[in-house]
Amino acid sequence: MLASLDVPYLAAQPLEFQTLNDWGGSDRGLLPVENTLMIAIPELDGAIVPMVFGGRAGEADVQCTGCHKACVFEASINRHDMHTCVERTAMLAARVSKLIALRKSETAHRKVALVMFNFPPNAGRVGTAAHLSVFESVFNTLKSLKAEGYTVDVPNSVDEFRDQILAGNAKQFGTDANVHAQISTEDHIKREPWLKEIETQWGPAPGKFLTNGSSLFVLGKQFGNVFVALQPGFGYEGDPMRLLHEKGFAPTHAFSAFYRYLREDFAASAVLHFGTHGALEFMPGKQSGMSGSCWPDRLINDLPNLYIYASNNPSEGAIAKRRAGATLISYLTPPVSQAGLYQGLSELKESVEHWRKAVPEENIQKNTHVWDANAQELLDSLQAQAVTLEFLSAEPALKTLDVDTVNKAVMHLSEQILELEYTLIPYGLHILGSPISTEQSLDMLMSYASVQEGEIQDFSREMMNALIHSQSLDQFAKNQKLVLTPSLREELNQVLSMHRDMQSDSEMQGILKALEGRYIRPAPGGDVLRNPQVLPTGRNVHGFDPFRIPSKFAMKDGLYQANKILERYQADGNPLPESIAMVLWGTDNLKTEGGPIAQIFALMGALPRFDSFGRLAGAQLLTLEELGRPRIDVMVSISGIFRDLMPLQIKILAEAAYLAAAADEPIEQNFIRKHALAYQKANGCDLETAALRVFGNAESAYGANVNMMIDNGLWQDENELAETYTRRKSFAYGRSGTPVLQSDLLNCILADVELTYQNLDSIELGVTTIDTYFDTLGGVSRAVRRAKGGVAAPVYIGDQTKGDAVVRSLNEQVSLETRSRMLNPKWYEGMLKHGYEGVRQLESHLTNTVGWSATTGQVEPWVYQHLTQTFILDPEMRERLMSLNPASSAKVASRLLEASDRNYWKPEPSVLETLRRVANDFEDRLEGVYEGVHI
Ligand code: BEZ
Ligand code: MG
């Protein structure tokens, strides 16, 4: 029905469960049940711009202080009737009229602000967006807009376009990109309605960012009626003192001026935020149910907000929808394919196979523990190869070891190579408006098939190719001599429809449609491999109905995964852990119907309770008999995004911990109770406090900021990272759902933690791909180490990217990712073909790796050695990087040096010398000191 009406569906509602003043005065905004009913469920139908426009006055309230208007309720009103909020109603009307104006506007006159990101700000990172080749995508968008009748001056090529943005007059102003406009300080002061608030945080206008002291800069360039603009940063990225702050800050002068420029000076008909993700939606304000005092709402104001967003990120996408009124238009993540083997790896594989053939198992059994000359030679060469590739150490020589030990070592080697070869990796970046090739589609379909259970799992690439080119399924089955059972038919139809969808132009169509103020259909968010329903992209991504998380399926899987973690920890030579720290994100829970939440229930020995409508209502304990082992204590570290998206689940996890702490059970069978009672005794608090286990940010704050500390490198001691994490994440969320600062309790709980872990749910996102895994899991691990007086706890990753789980130590995970991605020519060539943006990907993978060294100390030194060899010591490669993206290349060199300075690896003196020279040379060339001088 909505699609046939083809108009935007706005979810504007009055408050039902609290008064206007309660809402207005709270940092949270909507209550969990309101959040579910008024926002999450309408989103399933494609609702946008969720807004509160009224509510009840309530007995005690005479004045609503929810916004700057501060409405006073007359004494005569009926306090139980609904009243509108003057400010919100006016904003709702303004937003609707802007959408109508957009719809009615003539294409040739429509003005589009296309906003790219630069995060954390650096000249090498302009156009940052997850999985997306941004410049190529924006360039394609300009061409499509032009073809559609927009007034656009399209540059001649993507290189020319990139140059106009990146270079232009940037050198002259010392900025990361071209300065398009200057806003005088005087003008800013006159027009900035929230000047006082900004000045409190950032000092007198124009502040320190994007300014020459007399005016503020707006970066970007206008191409006819399309203004390609660069969003300013938060402003605190490089400031260790501000990063310690538990709350977020108001935007900088430059940030607020930027959005005002788009709205009022450029007079955009709509803004199109380009790629996952920016800073606007993470500005301070309520979690949901924004008021006129919330920064995202103030900044976007009534401007229609469209947002190109990765289809696999429903959680952060939801924040953009709920806090900044965005309509998401999803884009496909890059094709996924097997990592394959390269260089030394394929030779090592051959050697292992050769060994197996030359010295077959039967012969080994008969062997009298002495290797003959031939076997000795083979073992020597095999070991030498494995040593070069860092799989084995040189001592002891294999040939001196007994049969069993050698057998085990070769078997393990063979398994590692196999794992590497078949590990799935993303290939390159997605380009909007360039439908993927048949080969890329085949990569994706083969990867999809490999994680399925039916017959299709065994399809060869040739069969898959035949399938997508066949006239009919019956013909295909006949040619392949397959029996077309109903289930096979369904599977094949699924594959064909995926192929069609991936090659369609639905994303650009989505953009064009949204720019006409039309309806964008909803789509679930997730990974194509696990949920093909995310296709076709170009739709408005949503999550699950929160009342149904965790689902029955998730509970079953959660138990399985939790047991795997316990098994792995015990297989590493440890007893059953008493206490675990686990990181919970919104994304993986939204994609798995609450899998990670279910793991916590399983560890604690608890279950969710549902009411007669099947809605999540509370927690209950399994009996110890049913559980069959002690209840494990779990410290839950939640992301800010999880807090915003899963308020019901937070309360229920807190309830489970409380019920366990309060259960009349022997403490050796209930570690939650054991630790809670001990804390209570030592600190004289109530059980409610001692049983708090869910910790996160203060309301309206996001992230541990450990990632920004690593990026700016301005820290001396790793304990500073622990401190930053702890300051940001010490807020305990109990059964009431309201956070309370509990730093001592948190430290005490962390001191008991024996292992930390997080799930990995998406092939596209490894632990070295984004800076948020080490931010949270690394952050909590470092905080555990500090709380334990310097003793590190092991860190594990529950890799569920292929459905079934593999639990790896962090060290194993980083090694696997380094070998299958960063050191793999297939991966880095896939990136480097995108030029500037490919180098940035390399740089951020390296920075994230340093983040893991800093937070856990569990990265092998060879990782840095091999990266240096591949990207710095090879003169051709380093010049190539430098020519594509000088700022990111300089960062690669200086980051490797930093890793050596911090003792994460110890380069040979000659390597260190070269690295230093290259780093200096790159810096000089960046600054233009010795332009053209090579070493
Ligand atoms: C989340 O979904 O909670 C999340 C996603 C990305 C980074 C951090 C947290
Ligand atoms: Mg993020």
mmCIF file of C-alpha atoms and ligand atoms in Angstrom, residues 119 276-278 282 309 313 316 641 707 770-772, ligand 2:
data_model
loop_
_atom_site.group_PDB
_atom_site.id
_atom_site.type_symbol
_atom_site.label_atom_id
_atom_site.label_comp_id
_atom_site.label_asym_id
_atom_site.label_seq_id
_atom_site.Cartn_x
_atom_site.Cartn_y
_atom_site.Cartn_z
ATOM 1 C CA PHE A 119 37.387 10.629 9.542
ATOM 2 C CA THR A 276 28.743 4.640 6.221
ATOM 3 C CA HIS A 277 29.236 6.769 8.363
ATOM 4 C CA GLY A 278 29.544 10.357 9.576
ATOM 5 C CA PHE A 282 26.467 10.864 16.924
ATOM 6 C CA TYR A 309 24.368 3.270 3.788
ATOM 7 C CA ASN A 313 25.041 -2.201 9.038
ATOM 8 C CA GLU A 316 24.549 2.365 12.968
ATOM 9 C CA ILE A 641 24.693 1.892 19.713
ATOM 10 C CA ASN A 707 40.476 4.198 18.765
ATOM 11 C CA ILE A 770 37.589 -1.166 11.530
ATOM 12 C CA ASP A 771 38.872 0.635 14.589
ATOM 13 C CA THR A 772 35.925 -0.263 16.767
HETATM 14 MG MG MG B 2 31.565 3.693 14.100
#
